[in-house]
mmCIF file of C-alpha atoms and ligand atoms in Angstrom:
data_model
loop_
_atom_site.group_PDB
_atom_site.id
_atom_site.type_symbol
_atom_site.label_atom_id
_atom_site.label_comp_id
_atom_site.label_asym_id
_atom_site.label_seq_id
_atom_site.Cartn_x
_atom_site.Cartn_y
_atom_site.Cartn_z
ATOM 1 C CA MET H 1 155.250 120.588 125.379
ATOM 2 C CA HIS H 2 152.717 117.785 125.162
ATOM 3 C CA ARG H 3 149.085 118.822 124.828
ATOM 4 C CA PHE H 4 148.227 117.002 128.060
ATOM 5 C CA ALA H 5 150.595 119.171 130.075
ATOM 6 C CA THR H 6 147.941 121.625 131.121
ATOM 7 C CA LEU H 7 145.933 122.307 134.215
ATOM 8 C CA TRP H 8 143.338 119.848 132.973
ATOM 9 C CA PHE H 9 144.845 117.293 135.270
ATOM 10 C CA MET H 10 143.709 118.697 138.522
ATOM 11 C CA LYS H 11 141.396 116.178 140.097
ATOM 12 C CA ILE H 12 142.967 112.740 140.072
ATOM 13 C CA LEU H 13 141.204 109.581 141.237
ATOM 14 C CA ALA H 14 143.822 107.016 142.240
ATOM 15 C CA PHE H 15 144.101 103.399 143.366
ATOM 16 C CA GLU H 16 146.784 101.634 145.385
ATOM 17 C CA THR H 17 146.687 97.822 145.608
ATOM 18 C CA SER H 18 150.345 96.784 145.398
ATOM 19 C CA CYS H 19 150.316 94.741 148.621
ATOM 20 C CA ASP H 20 147.806 94.398 151.455
ATOM 21 C CA GLU H 21 146.160 97.821 151.589
ATOM 22 C CA THR H 22 143.252 98.660 149.314
ATOM 23 C CA ALA H 23 143.338 102.436 148.956
ATOM 24 C CA VAL H 24 141.399 104.966 146.913
ATOM 25 C CA ALA H 25 141.953 108.730 146.934
ATOM 26 C CA VAL H 26 141.013 111.903 145.125
ATOM 27 C CA VAL H 27 143.587 114.699 145.075
ATOM 28 C CA ASN H 28 143.523 118.063 143.367
ATOM 29 C CA ALA H 29 147.146 118.174 142.237
ATOM 30 C CA ALA H 30 147.007 121.832 141.248
ATOM 31 C CA THR H 31 145.713 123.127 144.589
ATOM 32 C CA ARG H 32 147.362 120.332 146.676
ATOM 33 C CA GLU H 33 144.009 119.482 148.254
ATOM 34 C CA ILE H 34 143.285 115.960 149.460
ATOM 35 C CA LEU H 35 139.597 115.577 148.595
ATOM 36 C CA ALA H 36 139.223 111.950 149.704
ATOM 37 C CA ASP H 37 141.549 109.413 151.302
ATOM 38 C CA LYS H 38 140.052 105.972 151.896
ATOM 39 C CA ILE H 39 141.980 102.911 152.915
ATOM 40 C CA TYR H 40 141.087 99.368 153.849
ATOM 41 C CA SER H 41 143.860 97.429 155.556
ATOM 42 C CA GLN H 42 143.774 93.652 155.116
ATOM 43 C CA THR H 43 145.832 92.970 158.257
ATOM 44 C CA THR H 44 143.175 90.722 159.825
ATOM 45 C CA GLU H 45 142.850 88.614 156.636
ATOM 46 C CA HIS H 46 146.586 87.785 156.737
ATOM 47 C CA LEU H 47 147.047 87.623 160.519
ATOM 48 C CA GLN H 48 146.818 83.848 160.919
ATOM 49 C CA TYR H 49 149.423 83.255 158.153
ATOM 50 C CA GLY H 50 152.133 85.459 159.656
ATOM 51 C CA GLY H 51 152.597 87.398 156.411
ATOM 52 C CA VAL H 52 150.806 88.611 153.295
ATOM 53 C CA VAL H 53 149.257 85.791 151.230
ATOM 54 C CA PRO H 54 149.143 87.032 147.599
ATOM 55 C CA GLU H 55 145.973 85.159 146.647
ATOM 56 C CA ILE H 56 144.075 86.439 149.695
ATOM 57 C CA ALA H 57 145.334 89.977 149.022
ATOM 58 C CA SER H 58 144.035 89.889 145.420
ATOM 59 C CA ARG H 59 140.590 88.639 146.444
ATOM 60 C CA ALA H 60 140.278 91.215 149.222
ATOM 61 C CA HIS H 61 141.236 94.045 146.805
ATOM 62 C CA LEU H 62 138.585 92.919 144.354
ATOM 63 C CA GLU H 63 135.892 92.848 147.039
ATOM 64 C CA ARG H 64 136.772 96.290 148.383
ATOM 65 C CA LEU H 65 137.547 98.358 145.299
ATOM 66 C CA GLN H 66 134.047 99.216 144.181
ATOM 67 C CA PRO H 67 132.534 100.191 147.577
ATOM 68 C CA LEU H 68 135.701 102.111 148.531
ATOM 69 C CA THR H 69 135.614 104.051 145.247
ATOM 70 C CA GLN H 70 132.003 105.047 145.850
ATOM 71 C CA THR H 71 132.841 106.173 149.389
ATOM 72 C CA ALA H 72 135.814 108.197 148.126
ATOM 73 C CA LEU H 73 133.801 109.932 145.413
ATOM 74 C CA ASN H 74 131.031 110.711 147.918
ATOM 75 C CA LYS H 75 133.583 112.145 150.352
ATOM 76 C CA ALA H 76 135.074 114.302 147.595
ATOM 77 C CA GLY H 77 131.569 115.381 146.577
ATOM 78 C CA LEU H 78 132.381 114.441 142.995
ATOM 79 C CA ALA H 79 130.950 112.182 140.322
ATOM 80 C CA LEU H 80 133.198 110.165 138.029
ATOM 81 C CA GLU H 81 132.551 112.709 135.243
ATOM 82 C CA ASP H 82 134.156 115.451 137.401
ATOM 83 C CA ILE H 83 137.457 113.558 137.609
ATOM 84 C CA ASP H 84 140.215 114.729 135.228
ATOM 85 C CA ALA H 85 142.403 111.608 135.214
ATOM 86 C CA ILE H 86 142.511 108.141 136.737
ATOM 87 C CA ALA H 87 145.693 106.599 138.142
ATOM 88 C CA ALA H 88 146.692 103.289 139.684
ATOM 89 C CA THR H 89 149.845 101.725 141.070
ATOM 90 C CA ILE H 90 151.138 99.343 138.402
ATOM 91 C CA GLY H 91 154.357 98.345 140.172
ATOM 92 C CA PRO H 92 156.405 97.273 141.967
ATOM 93 C CA GLY H 93 154.382 94.842 144.074
ATOM 94 C CA LEU H 94 152.476 91.564 144.021
ATOM 95 C CA THR H 95 151.358 90.810 140.466
ATOM 96 C CA GLY H 96 147.833 89.655 141.304
ATOM 97 C CA ALA H 97 147.268 92.509 143.746
ATOM 98 C CA LEU H 98 148.541 95.104 141.250
ATOM 99 C CA LEU H 99 146.316 93.663 138.534
ATOM 100 C CA MET H 100 143.193 94.201 140.650
ATOM 101 C CA GLY H 101 143.703 97.949 141.153
ATOM 102 C CA ALA H 102 145.132 98.565 137.688
ATOM 103 C CA THR H 103 142.360 96.675 135.901
ATOM 104 C CA PHE H 104 139.645 98.332 137.965
ATOM 105 C CA ALA H 105 141.143 101.784 137.257
ATOM 106 C CA LYS H 106 141.447 101.061 133.531
ATOM 107 C CA MET H 107 137.850 99.896 133.399
ATOM 108 C CA LEU H 108 136.712 103.177 134.979
ATOM 109 C CA ALA H 109 138.950 105.162 132.618
ATOM 110 C CA LEU H 110 137.491 103.298 129.658
ATOM 111 C CA THR H 111 133.848 103.733 130.644
ATOM 112 C CA ALA H 112 134.216 107.374 131.787
ATOM 113 C CA LYS H 113 136.546 108.232 128.857
ATOM 114 C CA LYS H 114 139.275 109.594 131.141
ATOM 115 C CA PRO H 115 143.051 109.495 130.691
ATOM 116 C CA PHE H 116 144.824 106.727 132.639
ATOM 117 C CA LEU H 117 148.264 106.824 134.207
ATOM 118 C CA GLY H 118 150.058 103.842 135.742
ATOM 119 C CA VAL H 119 152.134 104.968 138.726
ATOM 120 C CA ASN H 120 155.292 103.559 140.281
ATOM 121 C CA HIS H 121 154.648 102.871 143.983
ATOM 122 C CA LEU H 122 158.191 103.879 144.940
ATOM 123 C CA GLU H 123 157.824 107.181 143.121
ATOM 124 C CA GLY H 124 154.619 107.673 145.121
ATOM 125 C CA HIS H 125 156.597 107.316 148.361
ATOM 126 C CA ALA H 126 159.371 109.498 146.941
ATOM 127 C CA LEU H 127 157.160 112.457 145.996
ATOM 128 C CA SER H 128 154.448 112.251 148.670
ATOM 129 C CA PRO H 129 156.414 114.369 151.206
ATOM 130 C CA LEU H 130 156.141 117.358 148.840
ATOM 131 C CA LEU H 131 152.367 117.323 149.279
ATOM 132 C CA THR H 132 152.397 117.634 153.062
ATOM 133 C CA GLU H 133 155.699 119.464 153.679
ATOM 134 C CA PRO H 134 155.521 122.879 151.998
ATOM 135 C CA ASP H 135 159.114 123.747 153.045
ATOM 136 C CA LEU H 136 160.623 120.689 151.364
ATOM 137 C CA THR H 137 162.466 121.442 148.125
ATOM 138 C CA PHE H 138 164.541 119.494 145.568
ATOM 139 C CA PRO H 139 167.092 118.004 145.859
ATOM 140 C CA TYR H 140 166.371 115.890 148.932
ATOM 141 C CA LEU H 141 167.592 112.594 150.277
ATOM 142 C CA LEU H 142 164.893 110.017 150.947
ATOM 143 C CA LEU H 143 165.289 106.988 153.159
ATOM 144 C CA GLN H 144 162.595 104.540 152.148
ATOM 145 C CA MET H 145 161.954 102.005 154.924
ATOM 146 C CA SER H 146 159.103 99.563 154.379
ATOM 147 C CA GLY H 147 158.251 95.872 154.395
ATOM 148 C CA GLY H 148 159.547 95.464 150.859
ATOM 149 C CA HIS H 149 162.201 98.164 150.554
ATOM 150 C CA CYS H 150 165.067 99.806 152.363
ATOM 151 C CA GLN H 151 166.922 102.271 150.203
ATOM 152 C CA PHE H 152 168.410 105.729 149.845
ATOM 153 C CA GLU H 153 167.078 107.785 146.961
ATOM 154 C CA LEU H 154 168.372 111.148 145.854
ATOM 155 C CA ILE H 155 165.267 113.003 144.641
ATOM 156 C CA LYS H 156 166.514 115.679 142.266
ATOM 157 C CA GLY H 157 163.161 116.598 140.691
ATOM 158 C CA VAL H 158 159.994 114.999 139.262
ATOM 159 C CA GLY H 159 161.270 112.079 137.164
ATOM 160 C CA SER H 160 164.873 112.498 138.305
ATOM 161 C CA TYR H 161 165.968 109.969 140.895
ATOM 162 C CA LYS H 162 169.158 108.219 141.836
ATOM 163 C CA THR H 163 169.279 105.139 144.044
ATOM 164 C CA LEU H 164 172.352 105.490 146.240
ATOM 165 C CA GLY H 165 172.037 102.262 148.173
ATOM 166 C CA ALA H 166 169.556 99.485 148.844
ATOM 167 C CA THR H 167 169.205 96.351 150.886
ATOM 168 C CA LEU H 168 171.190 93.358 149.703
ATOM 169 C CA ASP H 169 168.774 90.935 151.385
ATOM 170 C CA ASP H 170 165.818 91.630 153.724
ATOM 171 C CA ALA H 171 164.082 95.003 153.844
ATOM 172 C CA VAL H 172 164.119 96.673 157.246
ATOM 173 C CA GLY H 173 160.364 96.151 157.794
ATOM 174 C CA GLU H 174 160.766 92.518 156.756
ATOM 175 C CA CYS H 175 163.501 92.187 159.376
ATOM 176 C CA PHE H 176 161.126 93.641 161.997
ATOM 177 C CA ASP H 177 158.370 91.249 160.871
ATOM 178 C CA LYS H 178 160.576 88.124 160.811
ATOM 179 C CA SER H 179 162.222 88.902 164.129
ATOM 180 C CA ALA H 180 158.822 89.588 165.677
ATOM 181 C CA LYS H 181 157.659 86.177 164.464
ATOM 182 C CA LEU H 182 160.687 84.585 166.158
ATOM 183 C CA LEU H 183 159.562 86.314 169.358
ATOM 184 C CA GLY H 184 156.059 84.895 168.902
ATOM 185 C CA LEU H 185 154.554 88.302 168.080
ATOM 186 C CA PRO H 186 151.793 88.733 165.472
ATOM 187 C CA TYR H 187 152.098 90.340 162.035
ATOM 188 C CA PRO H 188 152.901 93.129 161.265
ATOM 189 C CA GLY H 189 155.812 92.852 163.650
ATOM 190 C CA GLY H 190 157.149 96.429 163.584
ATOM 191 C CA PRO H 191 154.569 98.038 165.847
ATOM 192 C CA GLU H 192 154.593 94.938 168.102
ATOM 193 C CA ILE H 193 158.363 95.126 168.599
ATOM 194 C CA GLU H 194 158.112 98.857 169.269
ATOM 195 C CA LYS H 195 155.471 98.249 171.955
ATOM 196 C CA LEU H 196 157.390 95.399 173.603
ATOM 197 C CA ALA H 197 160.669 97.360 173.449
ATOM 198 C CA THR H 198 159.286 100.007 175.819
ATOM 199 C CA LYS H 199 159.494 97.378 178.587
ATOM 200 C CA GLY H 200 163.085 96.277 177.851
ATOM 201 C CA ASP H 201 166.718 97.376 178.102
ATOM 202 C CA ASP H 202 168.081 98.382 174.696
ATOM 203 C CA ARG H 203 171.680 97.510 175.639
ATOM 204 C CA ALA H 204 170.866 94.072 177.059
ATOM 205 C CA VAL H 205 171.907 92.188 173.916
ATOM 206 C CA ALA H 206 174.736 93.305 171.605
ATOM 207 C CA PHE H 207 173.407 92.502 168.127
ATOM 208 C CA PRO H 208 175.650 93.238 165.101
ATOM 209 C CA VAL H 209 175.317 96.725 163.573
ATOM 210 C CA ALA H 210 176.092 97.349 159.870
ATOM 211 C CA LYS H 211 178.501 95.257 157.808
ATOM 212 C CA LYS H 212 181.805 97.023 157.316
ATOM 213 C CA ASN H 213 182.580 98.192 153.747
ATOM 214 C CA SER H 214 178.966 97.854 152.601
ATOM 215 C CA GLY H 215 178.800 101.557 151.662
ATOM 216 C CA LEU H 216 175.233 102.801 151.368
ATOM 217 C CA ASP H 217 173.778 99.324 150.905
ATOM 218 C CA PHE H 218 172.026 97.588 153.778
ATOM 219 C CA SER H 219 171.991 93.999 154.962
ATOM 220 C CA PHE H 220 169.511 92.884 157.606
ATOM 221 C CA SER H 221 169.483 89.104 157.285
ATOM 222 C CA GLY H 222 172.494 88.801 159.632
ATOM 223 C CA LEU H 223 170.628 90.657 162.352
ATOM 224 C CA LYS H 224 167.585 88.416 161.929
ATOM 225 C CA THR H 225 169.861 85.330 162.168
ATOM 226 C CA SER H 226 171.444 86.730 165.345
ATOM 227 C CA VAL H 227 167.996 87.149 166.870
ATOM 228 C CA ARG H 228 167.146 83.552 165.907
ATOM 229 C CA ASN H 229 170.422 82.182 167.339
ATOM 230 C CA TYR H 230 170.001 84.164 170.544
ATOM 231 C CA ILE H 231 166.451 82.892 171.033
ATOM 232 C CA GLN H 232 167.384 79.277 170.238
ATOM 233 C CA LYS H 233 170.040 79.321 172.964
ATOM 234 C CA GLN H 234 167.404 80.342 175.525
ATOM 235 C CA PRO H 235 164.271 78.257 175.008
ATOM 236 C CA ASN H 236 162.373 79.517 178.086
ATOM 237 C CA LEU H 237 162.484 83.241 177.594
ATOM 238 C CA THR H 238 160.874 85.337 180.296
ATOM 239 C CA LYS H 239 158.669 88.266 179.289
ATOM 240 C CA ARG H 240 161.454 90.580 180.464
ATOM 241 C CA ALA H 241 164.059 88.781 178.319
ATOM 242 C CA GLN H 242 161.763 89.062 175.288
ATOM 243 C CA ALA H 243 161.387 92.785 175.909
ATOM 244 C CA ASP H 244 165.192 93.108 176.184
ATOM 245 C CA ILE H 245 165.586 91.394 172.794
ATOM 246 C CA ALA H 246 162.961 93.671 171.220
ATOM 247 C CA ALA H 247 164.593 96.813 172.664
ATOM 248 C CA SER H 248 168.129 95.749 171.694
ATOM 249 C CA PHE H 249 167.002 94.753 168.200
ATOM 250 C CA GLN H 250 165.275 98.106 167.683
ATOM 251 C CA TYR H 251 168.289 99.988 169.046
ATOM 252 C CA THR H 252 170.572 98.104 166.622
ATOM 253 C CA ILE H 253 168.367 98.988 163.645
ATOM 254 C CA ALA H 254 168.180 102.654 164.702
ATOM 255 C CA LYS H 255 171.975 102.762 165.060
ATOM 256 C CA THR H 256 172.517 101.089 161.684
ATOM 257 C CA LEU H 257 170.136 103.475 159.930
ATOM 258 C CA SER H 258 171.730 106.579 161.501
ATOM 259 C CA LYS H 259 175.211 105.401 160.637
ATOM 260 C CA LYS H 260 174.249 104.791 157.007
ATOM 261 C CA THR H 261 172.344 108.070 156.762
ATOM 262 C CA SER H 262 175.331 109.989 158.075
ATOM 263 C CA LEU H 263 177.416 108.341 155.366
ATOM 264 C CA ALA H 264 174.778 109.293 152.760
ATOM 265 C CA PHE H 265 175.065 112.936 153.888
ATOM 266 C CA ASP H 266 178.843 112.766 153.295
ATOM 267 C CA VAL H 267 178.229 111.553 149.743
ATOM 268 C CA THR H 268 175.339 113.838 148.722
ATOM 269 C CA ASN H 269 175.791 117.047 150.689
ATOM 270 C CA VAL H 270 172.009 117.588 150.739
ATOM 271 C CA SER H 271 170.332 119.958 153.175
ATOM 272 C CA HIS H 272 166.927 118.210 153.244
ATOM 273 C CA PHE H 273 166.306 114.640 154.438
ATOM 274 C CA VAL H 274 162.982 112.763 154.386
ATOM 275 C CA ILE H 275 161.957 109.430 155.865
ATOM 276 C CA ALA H 276 159.123 107.345 154.422
ATOM 277 C CA GLY H 277 157.655 103.839 154.523
ATOM 278 C CA GLY H 278 155.961 101.991 157.381
ATOM 279 C CA VAL H 279 159.111 101.745 159.519
ATOM 280 C CA ALA H 280 159.278 105.565 159.597
ATOM 281 C CA ALA H 281 156.464 105.284 162.151
ATOM 282 C CA ASN H 282 158.975 103.928 164.684
ATOM 283 C CA LYS H 283 159.700 106.584 167.312
ATOM 284 C CA THR H 284 163.140 105.283 168.317
ATOM 285 C CA ILE H 285 164.277 105.274 164.690
ATOM 286 C CA ARG H 286 162.790 108.728 164.067
ATOM 287 C CA THR H 287 164.484 110.194 167.122
ATOM 288 C CA ALA H 288 167.874 108.679 166.227
ATOM 289 C CA LEU H 289 167.691 110.063 162.687
ATOM 290 C CA GLN H 290 166.378 113.436 163.828
ATOM 291 C CA THR H 291 169.190 113.815 166.359
ATOM 292 C CA MET H 292 171.791 112.934 163.743
ATOM 293 C CA CYS H 293 170.266 115.460 161.297
ATOM 294 C CA ALA H 294 170.482 118.187 163.945
ATOM 295 C CA GLU H 295 174.164 117.347 164.439
ATOM 296 C CA ARG H 296 174.786 117.501 160.695
ATOM 297 C CA ASN H 297 172.705 120.671 160.150
ATOM 298 C CA VAL H 298 170.324 118.894 157.778
ATOM 299 C CA ARG H 299 166.564 119.616 157.874
ATOM 300 C CA PHE H 300 164.598 116.543 158.876
ATOM 301 C CA PHE H 301 161.172 115.825 157.382
ATOM 302 C CA ALA H 302 158.883 113.051 158.559
ATOM 303 C CA PRO H 303 155.559 113.298 156.752
ATOM 304 C CA PRO H 304 152.384 112.468 158.704
ATOM 305 C CA LEU H 305 152.324 108.754 159.527
ATOM 306 C CA LYS H 306 149.290 108.030 157.388
ATOM 307 C CA TYR H 307 151.228 109.208 154.333
ATOM 308 C CA CYS H 308 154.370 107.254 155.356
ATOM 309 C CA THR H 309 152.585 103.956 154.901
ATOM 310 C CA ASP H 310 150.867 102.745 151.740
ATOM 311 C CA ASN H 311 148.045 105.013 150.609
ATOM 312 C CA ALA H 312 146.420 106.205 147.405
ATOM 313 C CA VAL H 313 146.950 109.935 148.046
ATOM 314 C CA MET H 314 150.618 109.533 147.090
ATOM 315 C CA ILE H 315 149.586 107.772 143.878
ATOM 316 C CA ALA H 316 147.124 110.519 142.909
ATOM 317 C CA TRP H 317 149.652 113.243 143.761
ATOM 318 C CA THR H 318 152.444 111.538 141.802
ATOM 319 C CA ALA H 319 150.184 111.052 138.780
ATOM 320 C CA GLY H 320 149.210 114.722 139.000
ATOM 321 C CA LEU H 321 152.819 115.909 139.273
ATOM 322 C CA ARG H 322 153.916 113.775 136.327
ATOM 323 C CA LEU H 323 151.025 114.910 134.144
ATOM 324 C CA LEU H 324 151.523 118.543 135.125
ATOM 325 C CA ASN H 325 155.206 118.146 134.252
ATOM 326 C CA GLY H 326 154.405 116.991 130.738
ATOM 327 C CA ASP H 327 154.164 113.233 131.091
ATOM 328 C CA THR H 328 151.850 111.417 128.704
ATOM 329 C CA PRO H 329 148.945 109.225 129.883
ATOM 330 C CA HIS H 330 149.334 105.509 129.284
ATOM 331 C CA THR H 331 147.227 103.447 126.964
ATOM 332 C CA LEU H 332 145.019 100.803 128.526
ATOM 333 C CA ASN H 333 147.617 98.241 127.453
ATOM 334 C CA ALA H 334 149.989 99.435 130.172
ATOM 335 C CA ARG H 335 151.250 96.344 131.959
ATOM 336 C CA VAL H 336 151.763 95.842 135.650
ATOM 337 C CA ARG H 337 155.424 95.674 136.624
ATOM 338 C CA PRO H 338 156.121 93.561 139.738
ATOM 339 C CA ARG H 339 159.698 94.877 139.561
ATOM 340 C CA TRP H 340 160.127 98.503 138.581
ATOM 341 C CA PRO H 341 163.188 100.420 139.794
ATOM 342 C CA LEU H 342 162.661 104.083 140.611
ATOM 343 C CA ASN H 343 165.559 105.239 138.463
ATOM 344 C CA GLU H 344 163.622 104.149 135.341
ATOM 345 C CA MET H 345 161.024 106.846 135.996
ATOM 346 C CA THR H 346 162.473 109.647 133.850
ATOM 347 C CA LEU H 347 159.776 111.913 132.413
ATOM 348 C CA GLY H 348 158.813 111.137 128.852
ATOM 349 C CA ALA H 349 160.546 107.748 128.911
ATOM 350 C CA LYS H 350 158.603 104.761 127.627
ATOM 351 C CA SER H 351 157.981 103.383 131.088
ATOM 352 C CA VAL H 352 155.618 100.435 130.703
HETATM 353 O O1 KG4 L 401 155.230 101.052 153.944
HETATM 354 P P1 KG4 L 401 154.480 99.914 154.527
HETATM 355 O O2 KG4 L 401 153.148 100.190 155.189
HETATM 356 O O3 KG4 L 401 154.179 98.808 153.464
HETATM 357 C C1 KG4 L 401 155.115 98.320 152.561
HETATM 358 O O4 KG4 L 401 155.840 97.410 152.967
HETATM 359 O O5 KG4 L 401 155.125 98.833 151.418
HETATM 360 O O6 KG4 L 401 155.450 99.202 155.553
HETATM 361 C C2 KG4 L 401 155.059 98.086 156.287
HETATM 362 C C3 KG4 L 401 156.224 97.695 157.194
HETATM 363 C C4 KG4 L 401 155.975 96.383 157.939
HETATM 364 O O7 KG4 L 401 157.135 95.591 157.779
HETATM 365 C C5 KG4 L 401 155.784 96.833 159.379
HETATM 366 O O8 KG4 L 401 156.187 95.865 160.328
HETATM 367 C C6 KG4 L 401 156.637 98.067 159.440
HETATM 368 O O9 KG4 L 401 156.428 98.714 158.193
HETATM 369 N N1 KG4 L 401 156.232 98.971 160.521
HETATM 370 C C7 KG4 L 401 157.024 99.282 161.563
HETATM 371 C C8 KG4 L 401 156.255 100.103 162.427
HETATM 372 N N2 KG4 L 401 155.025 100.278 161.858
HETATM 373 C C9 KG4 L 401 155.022 99.570 160.687
HETATM 374 N N3 KG4 L 401 158.290 98.924 161.850
HETATM 375 C C10 KG4 L 401 158.811 99.386 163.001
HETATM 376 N N4 KG4 L 401 158.137 100.160 163.873
HETATM 377 C C11 KG4 L 401 156.859 100.542 163.637
HETATM 378 N N5 KG4 L 401 156.207 101.295 164.508
HETATM 379 ZN ZN1 ZN L 402 154.973 101.098 150.195
#
């Protein structure tokens, strides 16, 4: 076993800057304690552009990292010297945004002489449920639903993952965001659609469900196009008609996700199922998946919402789990990886 695989790696200071959240956390990976969890969301910076602007995201990360780190250390009641290892998301994500967090973390690691570990954001989402759900055990099926991803992952253990299906075009959150924009709703569109949908009839418009024969892969661009076509045919939409579109759209997504998840249960035979990513916050989708799990006798886990969306706790926890399982810290030459599939994350593999 590697000399680093000891309980030295307890208190991890971690950074998450892969997209538009600047997050810093301190987690004791041995005791599972969250000592600090600070997040700054850049939503207002990007609001007027209808989506995340990479350049603006990078600048905002840079401005926030130092004060947020100080606040996190104060909250944890720790000084930098007390930290055992420093981690940062190094992929996948926006290159400039990743570079901000990774470079800041490396600089701290260099000056404080601490080990550094670059973490895969998707692995963070994959392992974070273990921190908050004590009854969850390997193997489990994870449905990752965010603005950038929509995929099924079979989580067999730390460093052992199999992608069973992914989106062939838009991610589910992206589909929410783009459809919301078509409805004239602000970014991020998911929560806006959910709010508007409460005032509509979810069977008012019959949008297409999943493509036949697509197995465990997803495709959401067709649904987005249907929303566009439907709206174009009716230029003067009433508030009620907009709400009907939102409700029907959400219903279609929930139905698609349950259908695919049921198929994933047929293939994997797992008894534990976890949802993660920003879209997991959606109550209609949660209820549809939960109901289907009850029918299939599969235990349903939905971690607390704040850990479903991007955060640095999952990065600290993942770094801790990897180090405690014998992974080796990276050198400060570790590169950011805008694309970095989860199935490359085997323990001990040369990952960056
Ligand atoms: O995981 P996340 O915070 O960031 C990444 O994309 O990595 O996910 C953000 C996505 C956005 O597309 C947002 O519209 C969607 O999650 N989202 C929702 C809801 N809350 C956030 N989608 C549907 N319903 C919601 N309540
Ligand atoms: Zn994410």
